[in-house]
Amino acid sequence: MKLPTGARQRIQEALRQLVADVDTARLDIKALQGRDGFRLRVGKWRVIYHRDDNAMIILVVDAGSRGDIFK
């Protein structure tokens, strides 16, 4: 599924904020339950990602609507 342009821009901005400050409290981030990784909520969209603090890497695994992302 291709994300709409507006959603894509909001997600890109949220990821920029995440990269600038991984421990930011301004973003809606939760640890995933039952598997490794984190969930970043941007409006009705969800971004699933893993992070490696030692290498300072954030790997985006998937992005999509709430109904689709957790299937």
PDB file of N, CA and C in Angstrom:
ATOM      1  N   MET A   1       0.839  -1.171   0.000  1.00  0.00           N
ATOM      2  CA  MET A   1       0.000   0.000   0.000  1.00  0.00           C
ATOM      3  C   MET A   1       0.887   1.238   0.000  1.00  0.00           C
ATOM      4  N   LYS A   2       0.550   2.178  -0.816  1.00  0.00           N
ATOM      5  CA  LYS A   2       1.280   3.434  -0.878  1.00  0.00           C
ATOM      6  C   LYS A   2       0.602   4.447   0.042  1.00  0.00           C
ATOM      7  N   LEU A   3       1.404   5.117   0.859  1.00  0.00           N
ATOM      8  CA  LEU A   3       0.857   6.112   1.778  1.00  0.00           C
ATOM      9  C   LEU A   3       0.499   7.391   1.034  1.00  0.00           C
ATOM     10  N   PRO A   4      -0.583   8.052   1.424  1.00  0.00           N
ATOM     11  CA  PRO A   4      -0.920   9.348   0.833  1.00  0.00           C
ATOM     12  C   PRO A   4       0.195  10.362   1.114  1.00  0.00           C
ATOM     13  N   THR A   5       0.344  11.336   0.227  1.00  0.00           N
ATOM     14  CA  THR A   5       1.425  12.315   0.331  1.00  0.00           C
ATOM     15  C   THR A   5       1.452  13.019   1.681  1.00  0.00           C
ATOM     16  N   GLY A   6       0.310  13.497   2.160  1.00  0.00           N
ATOM     17  CA  GLY A   6       0.263  14.198   3.446  1.00  0.00           C
ATOM     18  C   GLY A   6       0.718  13.317   4.592  1.00  0.00           C
ATOM     19  N   ALA A   7       0.266  12.066   4.598  1.00  0.00           N
ATOM     20  CA  ALA A   7       0.658  11.124   5.650  1.00  0.00           C
ATOM     21  C   ALA A   7       2.149  10.835   5.564  1.00  0.00           C
ATOM     22  N   ARG A   8       2.637  10.652   4.361  1.00  0.00           N
ATOM     23  CA  ARG A   8       4.060  10.374   4.162  1.00  0.00           C
ATOM     24  C   ARG A   8       4.919  11.519   4.699  1.00  0.00           C
ATOM     25  N   GLN A   9       4.500  12.756   4.447  1.00  0.00           N
ATOM     26  CA  GLN A   9       5.250  13.919   4.926  1.00  0.00           C
ATOM     27  C   GLN A   9       5.225  13.999   6.455  1.00  0.00           C
ATOM     28  N   ARG A  10       4.065  13.733   7.061  1.00  0.00           N
ATOM     29  CA  ARG A  10       3.976  13.756   8.527  1.00  0.00           C
ATOM     30  C   ARG A  10       4.833  12.651   9.149  1.00  0.00           C
ATOM     31  N   ILE A  11       4.843  11.491   8.523  1.00  0.00           N
ATOM     32  CA  ILE A  11       5.662  10.383   9.021  1.00  0.00           C
ATOM     33  C   ILE A  11       7.139  10.712   8.879  1.00  0.00           C
ATOM     34  N   GLN A  12       7.533  11.285   7.754  1.00  0.00           N
ATOM     35  CA  GLN A  12       8.933  11.673   7.563  1.00  0.00           C
ATOM     36  C   GLN A  12       9.365  12.683   8.620  1.00  0.00           C
ATOM     37  N   GLU A  13       8.513  13.646   8.928  1.00  0.00           N
ATOM     38  CA  GLU A  13       8.841  14.644   9.949  1.00  0.00           C
ATOM     39  C   GLU A  13       8.953  13.988  11.327  1.00  0.00           C
ATOM     40  N   ALA A  14       8.062  13.060  11.644  1.00  0.00           N
ATOM     41  CA  ALA A  14       8.135  12.349  12.926  1.00  0.00           C
ATOM     42  C   ALA A  14       9.423  11.529  13.009  1.00  0.00           C
ATOM     43  N   LEU A  15       9.824  10.902  11.903  1.00  0.00           N
ATOM     44  CA  LEU A  15      11.071  10.131  11.892  1.00  0.00           C
ATOM     45  C   LEU A  15      12.280  11.048  12.055  1.00  0.00           C
ATOM     46  N   ARG A  16      12.225  12.238  11.471  1.00  0.00           N
ATOM     47  CA  ARG A  16      13.313  13.210  11.671  1.00  0.00           C
ATOM     48  C   ARG A  16      13.424  13.580  13.148  1.00  0.00           C
ATOM     49  N   GLN A  17      12.285  13.802  13.796  1.00  0.00           N
ATOM     50  CA  GLN A  17      12.288  14.111  15.228  1.00  0.00           C
ATOM     51  C   GLN A  17      12.845  12.939  16.031  1.00  0.00           C
ATOM     52  N   LEU A  18      12.470  11.727  15.633  1.00  0.00           N
ATOM     53  CA  LEU A  18      12.947  10.530  16.314  1.00  0.00           C
ATOM     54  C   LEU A  18      14.462  10.402  16.185  1.00  0.00           C
ATOM     55  N   VAL A  19      14.988  10.646  14.999  1.00  0.00           N
ATOM     56  CA  VAL A  19      16.433  10.566  14.772  1.00  0.00           C
ATOM     57  C   VAL A  19      17.162  11.638  15.582  1.00  0.00           C
ATOM     58  N   ALA A  20      16.579  12.829  15.657  1.00  0.00           N
ATOM     59  CA  ALA A  20      17.211  13.931  16.388  1.00  0.00           C
ATOM     60  C   ALA A  20      17.260  13.651  17.886  1.00  0.00           C
ATOM     61  N   ASP A  21      16.259  12.963  18.416  1.00  0.00           N
ATOM     62  CA  ASP A  21      16.193  12.681  19.852  1.00  0.00           C
ATOM     63  C   ASP A  21      15.410  11.390  20.060  1.00  0.00           C
ATOM     64  N   VAL A  22      16.129  10.266  20.107  1.00  0.00           N
ATOM     65  CA  VAL A  22      15.498   8.946  20.190  1.00  0.00           C
ATOM     66  C   VAL A  22      14.600   8.819  21.415  1.00  0.00           C
ATOM     67  N   ASP A  23      14.952   9.466  22.498  1.00  0.00           N
ATOM     68  CA  ASP A  23      14.192   9.340  23.739  1.00  0.00           C
ATOM     69  C   ASP A  23      13.177  10.468  23.915  1.00  0.00           C
ATOM     70  N   THR A  24      12.752  11.058  22.814  1.00  0.00           N
ATOM     71  CA  THR A  24      11.827  12.189  22.882  1.00  0.00           C
ATOM     72  C   THR A  24      10.482  11.784  23.468  1.00  0.00           C
ATOM     73  N   ALA A  25       9.928  12.638  24.292  1.00  0.00           N
ATOM     74  CA  ALA A  25       8.621  12.381  24.891  1.00  0.00           C
ATOM     75  C   ALA A  25       7.507  13.006  24.061  1.00  0.00           C
ATOM     76  N   ARG A  26       7.851  13.764  23.043  1.00  0.00           N
ATOM     77  CA  ARG A  26       6.840  14.441  22.225  1.00  0.00           C
ATOM     78  C   ARG A  26       6.145  13.504  21.252  1.00  0.00           C
ATOM     79  N   LEU A  27       6.771  12.388  20.940  1.00  0.00           N
ATOM     80  CA  LEU A  27       6.191  11.449  19.983  1.00  0.00           C
ATOM     81  C   LEU A  27       5.435  10.348  20.724  1.00  0.00           C
ATOM     82  N   ASP A  28       4.419   9.799  20.068  1.00  0.00           N
ATOM     83  CA  ASP A  28       3.620   8.711  20.645  1.00  0.00           C
ATOM     84  C   ASP A  28       4.283   7.385  20.277  1.00  0.00           C
ATOM     85  N   ILE A  29       5.155   6.914  21.165  1.00  0.00           N
ATOM     86  CA  ILE A  29       5.934   5.700  20.924  1.00  0.00           C
ATOM     87  C   ILE A  29       5.640   4.699  22.033  1.00  0.00           C
ATOM     88  N   LYS A  30       5.452   3.444  21.637  1.00  0.00           N
ATOM     89  CA  LYS A  30       5.263   2.370  22.613  1.00  0.00           C
ATOM     90  C   LYS A  30       6.067   1.158  22.162  1.00  0.00           C
ATOM     91  N   ALA A  31       6.559   0.407  23.141  1.00  0.00           N
ATOM     92  CA  ALA A  31       7.222  -0.856  22.839  1.00  0.00           C
ATOM     93  C   ALA A  31       6.161  -1.850  22.376  1.00  0.00           C
ATOM     94  N   LEU A  32       6.501  -2.669  21.395  1.00  0.00           N
ATOM     95  CA  LEU A  32       5.565  -3.683  20.915  1.00  0.00           C
ATOM     96  C   LEU A  32       5.457  -4.798  21.945  1.00  0.00           C
ATOM     97  N   GLN A  33       4.298  -5.390  22.044  1.00  0.00           N
ATOM     98  CA  GLN A  33       4.091  -6.517  22.942  1.00  0.00           C
ATOM     99  C   GLN A  33       4.136  -7.796  22.133  1.00  0.00           C
ATOM    100  N   GLY A  34       4.880  -8.768  22.625  1.00  0.00           N
ATOM    101  CA  GLY A  34       4.949 -10.056  21.957  1.00  0.00           C
ATOM    102  C   GLY A  34       5.995 -10.141  20.865  1.00  0.00           C
ATOM    103  N   ARG A  35       6.676  -9.043  20.579  1.00  0.00           N
ATOM    104  CA  ARG A  35       7.768  -9.069  19.600  1.00  0.00           C
ATOM    105  C   ARG A  35       8.665  -7.856  19.827  1.00  0.00           C
ATOM    106  N   ASP A  36       9.844  -7.907  19.256  1.00  0.00           N
ATOM    107  CA  ASP A  36      10.796  -6.812  19.409  1.00  0.00           C
ATOM    108  C   ASP A  36      10.372  -5.626  18.565  1.00  0.00           C
ATOM    109  N   GLY A  37      10.734  -4.453  19.015  1.00  0.00           N
ATOM    110  CA  GLY A  37      10.493  -3.258  18.229  1.00  0.00           C
ATOM    111  C   GLY A  37       9.590  -2.268  18.932  1.00  0.00           C
ATOM    112  N   PHE A  38       9.306  -1.209  18.214  1.00  0.00           N
ATOM    113  CA  PHE A  38       8.511  -0.110  18.739  1.00  0.00           C
ATOM    114  C   PHE A  38       7.464   0.304  17.721  1.00  0.00           C
ATOM    115  N   ARG A  39       6.426   0.982  18.228  1.00  0.00           N
ATOM    116  CA  ARG A  39       5.367   1.511  17.385  1.00  0.00           C
ATOM    117  C   ARG A  39       5.351   3.024  17.557  1.00  0.00           C
ATOM    118  N   LEU A  40       5.404   3.729  16.443  1.00  0.00           N
ATOM    119  CA  LEU A  40       5.296   5.187  16.425  1.00  0.00           C
ATOM    120  C   LEU A  40       3.951   5.529  15.802  1.00  0.00           C
ATOM    121  N   ARG A  41       3.115   6.282  16.525  1.00  0.00           N
ATOM    122  CA  ARG A  41       1.808   6.671  15.991  1.00  0.00           C
ATOM    123  C   ARG A  41       1.903   8.087  15.456  1.00  0.00           C
ATOM    124  N   VAL A  42       1.463   8.236  14.201  1.00  0.00           N
ATOM    125  CA  VAL A  42       1.400   9.547  13.550  1.00  0.00           C
ATOM    126  C   VAL A  42      -0.017   9.674  12.994  1.00  0.00           C
ATOM    127  N   GLY A  43      -0.903  10.313  13.758  1.00  0.00           N
ATOM    128  CA  GLY A  43      -2.309  10.384  13.353  1.00  0.00           C
ATOM    129  C   GLY A  43      -2.902   8.990  13.340  1.00  0.00           C
ATOM    130  N   LYS A  44      -3.557   8.623  12.234  1.00  0.00           N
ATOM    131  CA  LYS A  44      -4.136   7.274  12.140  1.00  0.00           C
ATOM    132  C   LYS A  44      -3.138   6.256  11.593  1.00  0.00           C
ATOM    133  N   TRP A  45      -1.917   6.679  11.344  1.00  0.00           N
ATOM    134  CA  TRP A  45      -0.882   5.821  10.774  1.00  0.00           C
ATOM    135  C   TRP A  45       0.046   5.301  11.853  1.00  0.00           C
ATOM    136  N   ARG A  46       0.595   4.112  11.613  1.00  0.00           N
ATOM    137  CA  ARG A  46       1.534   3.493  12.540  1.00  0.00           C
ATOM    138  C   ARG A  46       2.814   3.156  11.784  1.00  0.00           C
ATOM    139  N   VAL A  47       3.941   3.355  12.455  1.00  0.00           N
ATOM    140  CA  VAL A  47       5.244   2.992  11.913  1.00  0.00           C
ATOM    141  C   VAL A  47       5.863   1.996  12.888  1.00  0.00           C
ATOM    142  N   ILE A  48       6.214   0.825  12.399  1.00  0.00           N
ATOM    143  CA  ILE A  48       6.866  -0.192  13.208  1.00  0.00           C
ATOM    144  C   ILE A  48       8.358  -0.098  12.918  1.00  0.00           C
ATOM    145  N   TYR A  49       9.155  -0.021  13.993  1.00  0.00           N
ATOM    146  CA  TYR A  49      10.594   0.106  13.770  1.00  0.00           C
ATOM    147  C   TYR A  49      11.376  -0.587  14.874  1.00  0.00           C
ATOM    148  N   HIS A  50      12.621  -0.868  14.555  1.00  0.00           N
ATOM    149  CA  HIS A  50      13.596  -1.402  15.502  1.00  0.00           C
ATOM    150  C   HIS A  50      14.682  -0.359  15.646  1.00  0.00           C
ATOM    151  N   ARG A  51      15.324  -0.342  16.801  1.00  0.00           N
ATOM    152  CA  ARG A  51      16.442   0.578  16.962  1.00  0.00           C
ATOM    153  C   ARG A  51      17.613  -0.147  17.605  1.00  0.00           C
ATOM    154  N   ASP A  52      18.797   0.231  17.179  1.00  0.00           N
ATOM    155  CA  ASP A  52      20.042  -0.292  17.728  1.00  0.00           C
ATOM    156  C   ASP A  52      20.788   0.899  18.298  1.00  0.00           C
ATOM    157  N   ASP A  53      20.709   1.069  19.610  1.00  0.00           N
ATOM    158  CA  ASP A  53      21.319   2.231  20.250  1.00  0.00           C
ATOM    159  C   ASP A  53      22.835   2.224  20.138  1.00  0.00           C
ATOM    160  N   ASN A  54      23.445   1.042  20.093  1.00  0.00           N
ATOM    161  CA  ASN A  54      24.904   0.970  19.992  1.00  0.00           C
ATOM    162  C   ASN A  54      25.399   1.499  18.653  1.00  0.00           C
ATOM    163  N   ALA A  55      24.690   1.194  17.586  1.00  0.00           N
ATOM    164  CA  ALA A  55      25.101   1.635  16.249  1.00  0.00           C
ATOM    165  C   ALA A  55      24.350   2.886  15.807  1.00  0.00           C
ATOM    166  N   MET A  56      23.437   3.379  16.652  1.00  0.00           N
ATOM    167  CA  MET A  56      22.606   4.545  16.334  1.00  0.00           C
ATOM    168  C   MET A  56      21.860   4.350  15.009  1.00  0.00           C
ATOM    169  N   ILE A  57      21.178   3.204  14.906  1.00  0.00           N
ATOM    170  CA  ILE A  57      20.412   2.864  13.709  1.00  0.00           C
ATOM    171  C   ILE A  57      18.943   2.732  14.080  1.00  0.00           C
ATOM    172  N   ILE A  58      18.077   3.305  13.254  1.00  0.00           N
ATOM    173  CA  ILE A  58      16.634   3.109  13.367  1.00  0.00           C
ATOM    174  C   ILE A  58      16.185   2.490  12.049  1.00  0.00           C
ATOM    175  N   LEU A  59      15.661   1.275  12.111  1.00  0.00           N
ATOM    176  CA  LEU A  59      15.230   0.547  10.921  1.00  0.00           C
ATOM    177  C   LEU A  59      13.714   0.517  10.885  1.00  0.00           C
ATOM    178  N   VAL A  60      13.127   1.190   9.899  1.00  0.00           N
ATOM    179  CA  VAL A  60      11.672   1.173   9.736  1.00  0.00           C
ATOM    180  C   VAL A  60      11.297  -0.144   9.071  1.00  0.00           C
ATOM    181  N   VAL A  61      10.444  -0.906   9.731  1.00  0.00           N
ATOM    182  CA  VAL A  61      10.038  -2.217   9.246  1.00  0.00           C
ATOM    183  C   VAL A  61       8.794  -2.114   8.376  1.00  0.00           C
ATOM    184  N   ASP A  62       7.826  -1.293   8.795  1.00  0.00           N
ATOM    185  CA  ASP A  62       6.571  -1.183   8.056  1.00  0.00           C
ATOM    186  C   ASP A  62       5.860   0.101   8.462  1.00  0.00           C
ATOM    187  N   ALA A  63       4.978   0.572   7.608  1.00  0.00           N
ATOM    188  CA  ALA A  63       4.145   1.735   7.905  1.00  0.00           C
ATOM    189  C   ALA A  63       2.793   1.518   7.248  1.00  0.00           C
ATOM    190  N   GLY A  64       1.739   1.882   7.947  1.00  0.00           N
ATOM    191  CA  GLY A  64       0.402   1.725   7.395  1.00  0.00           C
ATOM    192  C   GLY A  64      -0.647   2.132   8.408  1.00  0.00           C
ATOM    193  N   SER A  65      -1.901   1.936   8.045  1.00  0.00           N
ATOM    194  CA  SER A  65      -2.991   2.288   8.956  1.00  0.00           C
ATOM    195  C   SER A  65      -3.051   1.271  10.090  1.00  0.00           C
ATOM    196  N   ARG A  66      -3.662   1.669  11.186  1.00  0.00           N
ATOM    197  CA  ARG A  66      -3.729   0.801  12.361  1.00  0.00           C
ATOM    198  C   ARG A  66      -4.354  -0.548  12.028  1.00  0.00           C
ATOM    199  N   GLY A  67      -5.395  -0.541  11.223  1.00  0.00           N
ATOM    200  CA  GLY A  67      -6.081  -1.778  10.880  1.00  0.00           C
ATOM    201  C   GLY A  67      -5.238  -2.742  10.068  1.00  0.00           C
ATOM    202  N   ASP A  68      -4.286  -2.220   9.310  1.00  0.00           N
ATOM    203  CA  ASP A  68      -3.465  -3.062   8.440  1.00  0.00           C
ATOM    204  C   ASP A  68      -2.122  -3.435   9.055  1.00  0.00           C
ATOM    205  N   ILE A  69      -1.582  -2.572   9.868  1.00  0.00           N
ATOM    206  CA  ILE A  69      -0.196  -2.726  10.303  1.00  0.00           C
ATOM    207  C   ILE A  69       0.017  -3.890  11.260  1.00  0.00           C
ATOM    208  N   PHE A  70      -0.967  -4.229  12.073  1.00  0.00           N
ATOM    209  CA  PHE A  70      -0.786  -5.267  13.081  1.00  0.00           C
ATOM    210  C   PHE A  70      -1.306  -6.630  12.640  1.00  0.00           C
ATOM    211  N   LYS A  71      -1.669  -6.792  11.378  1.00  0.00           N
ATOM    212  CA  LYS A  71      -2.157  -8.083  10.870  1.00  0.00           C
ATOM    213  C   LYS A  71      -1.008  -9.019  10.622  1.00  0.00           C
TER     214      LYS A  71
END
